[in-house]
mmCIF file of C-alpha atoms in Angstrom:
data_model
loop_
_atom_site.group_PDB
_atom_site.id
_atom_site.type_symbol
_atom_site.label_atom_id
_atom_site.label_comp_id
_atom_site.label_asym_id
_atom_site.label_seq_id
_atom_site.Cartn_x
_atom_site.Cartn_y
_atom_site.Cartn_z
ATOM 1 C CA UNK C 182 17.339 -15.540 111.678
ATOM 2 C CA UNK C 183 19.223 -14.123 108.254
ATOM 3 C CA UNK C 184 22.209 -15.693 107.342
ATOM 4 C CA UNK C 185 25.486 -14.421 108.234
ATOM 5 C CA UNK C 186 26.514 -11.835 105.227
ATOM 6 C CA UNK C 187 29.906 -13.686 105.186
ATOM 7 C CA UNK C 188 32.452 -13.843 101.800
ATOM 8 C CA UNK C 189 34.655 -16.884 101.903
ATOM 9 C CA UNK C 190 37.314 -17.954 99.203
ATOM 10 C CA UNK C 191 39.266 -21.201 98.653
ATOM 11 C CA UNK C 192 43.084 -20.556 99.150
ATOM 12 C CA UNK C 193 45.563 -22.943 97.540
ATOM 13 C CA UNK C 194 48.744 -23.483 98.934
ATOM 14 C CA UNK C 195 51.778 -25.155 96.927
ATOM 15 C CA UNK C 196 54.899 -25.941 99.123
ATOM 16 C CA UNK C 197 58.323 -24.354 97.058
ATOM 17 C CA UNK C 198 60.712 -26.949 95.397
ATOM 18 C CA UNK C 199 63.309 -27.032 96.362
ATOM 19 C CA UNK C 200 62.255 -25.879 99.651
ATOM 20 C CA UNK C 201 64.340 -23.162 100.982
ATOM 21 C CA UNK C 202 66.263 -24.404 104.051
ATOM 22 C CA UNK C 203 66.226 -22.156 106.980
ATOM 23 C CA UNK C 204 66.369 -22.461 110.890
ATOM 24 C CA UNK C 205 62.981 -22.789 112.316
ATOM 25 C CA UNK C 206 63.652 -21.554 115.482
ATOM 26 C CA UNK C 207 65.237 -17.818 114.021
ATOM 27 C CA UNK C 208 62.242 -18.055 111.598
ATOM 28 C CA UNK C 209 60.064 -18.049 114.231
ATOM 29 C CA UNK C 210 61.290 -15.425 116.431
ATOM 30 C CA UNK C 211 61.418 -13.107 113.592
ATOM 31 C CA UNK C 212 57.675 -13.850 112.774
ATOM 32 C CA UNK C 213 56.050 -13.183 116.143
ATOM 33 C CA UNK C 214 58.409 -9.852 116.422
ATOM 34 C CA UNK C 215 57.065 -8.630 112.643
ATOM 35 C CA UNK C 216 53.442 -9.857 113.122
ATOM 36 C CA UNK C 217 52.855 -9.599 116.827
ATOM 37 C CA UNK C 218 51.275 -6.455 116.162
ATOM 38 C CA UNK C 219 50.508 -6.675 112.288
ATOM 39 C CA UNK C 220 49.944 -3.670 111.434
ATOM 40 C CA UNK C 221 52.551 -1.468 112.947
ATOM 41 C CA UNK C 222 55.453 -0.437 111.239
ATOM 42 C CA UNK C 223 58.808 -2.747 111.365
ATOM 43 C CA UNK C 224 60.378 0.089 112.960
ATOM 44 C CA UNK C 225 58.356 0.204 115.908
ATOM 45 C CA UNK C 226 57.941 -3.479 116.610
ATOM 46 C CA UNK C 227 61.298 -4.030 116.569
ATOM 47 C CA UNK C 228 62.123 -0.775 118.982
ATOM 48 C CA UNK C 229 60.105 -2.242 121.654
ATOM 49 C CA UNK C 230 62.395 -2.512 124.861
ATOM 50 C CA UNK C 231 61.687 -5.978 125.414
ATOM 51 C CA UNK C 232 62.424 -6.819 121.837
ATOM 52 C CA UNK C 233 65.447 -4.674 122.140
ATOM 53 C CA UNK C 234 66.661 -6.632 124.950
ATOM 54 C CA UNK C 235 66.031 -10.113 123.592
ATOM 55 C CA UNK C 236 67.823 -9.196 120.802
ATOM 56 C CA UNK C 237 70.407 -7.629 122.649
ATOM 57 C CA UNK C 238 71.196 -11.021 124.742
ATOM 58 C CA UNK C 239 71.446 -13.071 122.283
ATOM 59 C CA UNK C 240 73.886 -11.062 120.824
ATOM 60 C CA UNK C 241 75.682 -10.783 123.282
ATOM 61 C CA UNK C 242 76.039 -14.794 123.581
ATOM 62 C CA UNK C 243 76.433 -14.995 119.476
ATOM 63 C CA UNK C 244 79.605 -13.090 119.825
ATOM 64 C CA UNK C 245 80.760 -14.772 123.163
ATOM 65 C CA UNK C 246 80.397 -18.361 121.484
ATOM 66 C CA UNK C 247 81.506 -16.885 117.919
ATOM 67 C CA UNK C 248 84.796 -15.239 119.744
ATOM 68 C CA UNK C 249 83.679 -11.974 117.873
ATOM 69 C CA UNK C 250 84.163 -8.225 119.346
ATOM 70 C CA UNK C 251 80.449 -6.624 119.906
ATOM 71 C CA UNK C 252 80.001 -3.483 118.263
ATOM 72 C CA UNK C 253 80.239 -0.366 120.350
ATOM 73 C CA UNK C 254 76.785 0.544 118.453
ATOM 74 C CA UNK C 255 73.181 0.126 120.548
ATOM 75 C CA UNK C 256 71.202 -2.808 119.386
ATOM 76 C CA UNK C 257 68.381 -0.190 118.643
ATOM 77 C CA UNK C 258 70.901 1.092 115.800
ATOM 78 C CA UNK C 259 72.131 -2.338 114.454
ATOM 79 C CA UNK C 260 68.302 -2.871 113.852
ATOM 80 C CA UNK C 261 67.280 0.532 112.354
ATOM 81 C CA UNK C 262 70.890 -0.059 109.831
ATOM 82 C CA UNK C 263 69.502 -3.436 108.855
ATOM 83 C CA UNK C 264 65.755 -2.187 108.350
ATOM 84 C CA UNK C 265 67.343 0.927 106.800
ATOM 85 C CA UNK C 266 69.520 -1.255 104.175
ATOM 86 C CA UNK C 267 66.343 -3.244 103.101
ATOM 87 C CA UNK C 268 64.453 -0.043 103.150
ATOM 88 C CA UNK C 269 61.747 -1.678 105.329
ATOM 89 C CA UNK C 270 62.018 0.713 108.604
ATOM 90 C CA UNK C 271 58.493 1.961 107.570
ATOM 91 C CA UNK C 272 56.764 -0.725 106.004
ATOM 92 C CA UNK C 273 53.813 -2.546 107.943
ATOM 93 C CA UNK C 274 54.678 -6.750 108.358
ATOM 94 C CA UNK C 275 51.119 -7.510 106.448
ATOM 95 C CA UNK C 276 52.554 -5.777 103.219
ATOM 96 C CA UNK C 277 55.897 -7.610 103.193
ATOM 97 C CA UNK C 278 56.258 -10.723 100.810
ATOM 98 C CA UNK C 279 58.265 -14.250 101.802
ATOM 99 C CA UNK C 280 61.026 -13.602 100.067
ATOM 100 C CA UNK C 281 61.994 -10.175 101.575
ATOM 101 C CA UNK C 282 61.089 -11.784 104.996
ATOM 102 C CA UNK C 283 64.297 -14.189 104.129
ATOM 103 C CA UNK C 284 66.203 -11.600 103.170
ATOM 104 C CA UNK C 285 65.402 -9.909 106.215
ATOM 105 C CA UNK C 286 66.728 -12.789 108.169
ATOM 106 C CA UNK C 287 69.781 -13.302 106.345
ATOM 107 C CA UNK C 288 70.191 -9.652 106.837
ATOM 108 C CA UNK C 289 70.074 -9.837 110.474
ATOM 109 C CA UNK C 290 71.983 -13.081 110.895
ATOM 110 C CA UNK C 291 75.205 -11.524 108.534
ATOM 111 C CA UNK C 292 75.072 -8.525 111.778
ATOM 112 C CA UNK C 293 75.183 -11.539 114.438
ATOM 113 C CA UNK C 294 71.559 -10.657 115.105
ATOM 114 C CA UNK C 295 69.498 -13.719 116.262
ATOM 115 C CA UNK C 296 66.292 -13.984 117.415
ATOM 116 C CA UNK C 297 66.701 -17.243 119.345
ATOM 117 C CA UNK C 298 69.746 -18.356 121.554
ATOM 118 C CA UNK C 299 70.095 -21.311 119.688
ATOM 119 C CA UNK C 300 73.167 -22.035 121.141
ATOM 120 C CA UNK C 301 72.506 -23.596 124.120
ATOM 121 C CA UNK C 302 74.856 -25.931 125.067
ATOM 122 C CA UNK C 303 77.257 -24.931 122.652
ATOM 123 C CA UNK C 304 80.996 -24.558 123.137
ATOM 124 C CA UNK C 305 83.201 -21.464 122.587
ATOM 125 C CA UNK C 306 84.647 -21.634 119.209
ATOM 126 C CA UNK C 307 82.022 -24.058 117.759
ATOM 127 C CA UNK C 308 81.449 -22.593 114.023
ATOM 128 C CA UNK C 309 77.573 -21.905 112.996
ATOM 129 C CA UNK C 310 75.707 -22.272 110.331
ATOM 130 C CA UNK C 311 75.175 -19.967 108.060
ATOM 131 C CA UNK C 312 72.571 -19.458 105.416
ATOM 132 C CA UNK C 313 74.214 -18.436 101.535
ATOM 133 C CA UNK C 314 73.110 -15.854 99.666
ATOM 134 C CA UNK C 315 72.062 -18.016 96.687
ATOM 135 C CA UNK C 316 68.895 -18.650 98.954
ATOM 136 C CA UNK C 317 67.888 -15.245 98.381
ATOM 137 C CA UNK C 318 68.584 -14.384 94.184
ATOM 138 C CA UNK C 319 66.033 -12.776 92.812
ATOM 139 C CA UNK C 320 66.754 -14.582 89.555
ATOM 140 C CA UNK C 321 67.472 -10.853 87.877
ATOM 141 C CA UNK C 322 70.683 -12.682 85.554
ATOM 142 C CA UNK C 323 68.478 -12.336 82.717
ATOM 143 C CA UNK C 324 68.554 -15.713 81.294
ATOM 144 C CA UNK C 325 65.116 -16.571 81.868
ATOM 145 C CA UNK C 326 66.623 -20.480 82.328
ATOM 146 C CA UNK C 327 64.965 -21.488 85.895
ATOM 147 C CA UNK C 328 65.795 -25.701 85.136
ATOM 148 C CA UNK C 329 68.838 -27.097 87.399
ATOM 149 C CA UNK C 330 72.221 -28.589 85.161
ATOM 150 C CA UNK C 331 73.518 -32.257 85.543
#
């Protein structure tokens, strides 16, 4: 029998220093919503209605533990204003590099969006976590100076 007309490549994978810290758990959820179906847009894998309703739950229970007011807005239209902002309603999850995927997240998590109830357990009023935006700089300052100060 011929061999197998196969390419193969060596991929090399360097962890980031420092790494960037970020809740597993959310991380996940957000990954098997953008690539469950890889190469449909954002939009429509996060318009599902079981998405919809996951997402919907936990927000209710964010703003219940959080002692927030939910917004009078569907959860279909908090999504589509936070794909909107990062102009990313139409873009496919394969095209998408890390670092917008953590912007993304942060994104969704400033909204009280959550893609886990992480919360279980927790007590009204308990204060969460929250991820700062220096995660996410682009680095566009201008000084070109990446080394950390004493």
């Amino acid at each position: 029998t011929p061999p197998p007309e196969v390419d193969s490549m060596v991929v090399k994978i360097v962890p980031r220093y420092p790494p960037i810290e970020v809740d597993f758990r959310e991380w996940d959820g957000l990954m098997r919503i953008c690539f469950g179906r890889k190469r449909k847009t954002l939009r429509s894998s996060f318009c599902m209605t079981y998405t919809l309703k996951t997402l919907e739950d936990n927000y209710t229970t964010w703003c219940a533990l959080t002692g927030n007011r939910p917004e009078k807005k569907s959860m279909k239209e908090k999504v589509l204003e936070v794909l909107g902002s990062l102009k990313l309603a139409e873009q496919r999850a394969i095209k998408i590099d890390l670092d917008t995927y953590f912007k993304l997240l942060l994104e969704f998590n400033k909204r009280g969006i959550h893609f886990t109830n992480m919360n279980v357990g927790a007590k009204i009023g308990d204060s969460q976590a929250a991820l700062p935006d220096e995660l996410f700089m682009d680095g566009a300052d201008g000084d070109g100076d990446d080394a950390m100060e004493d």
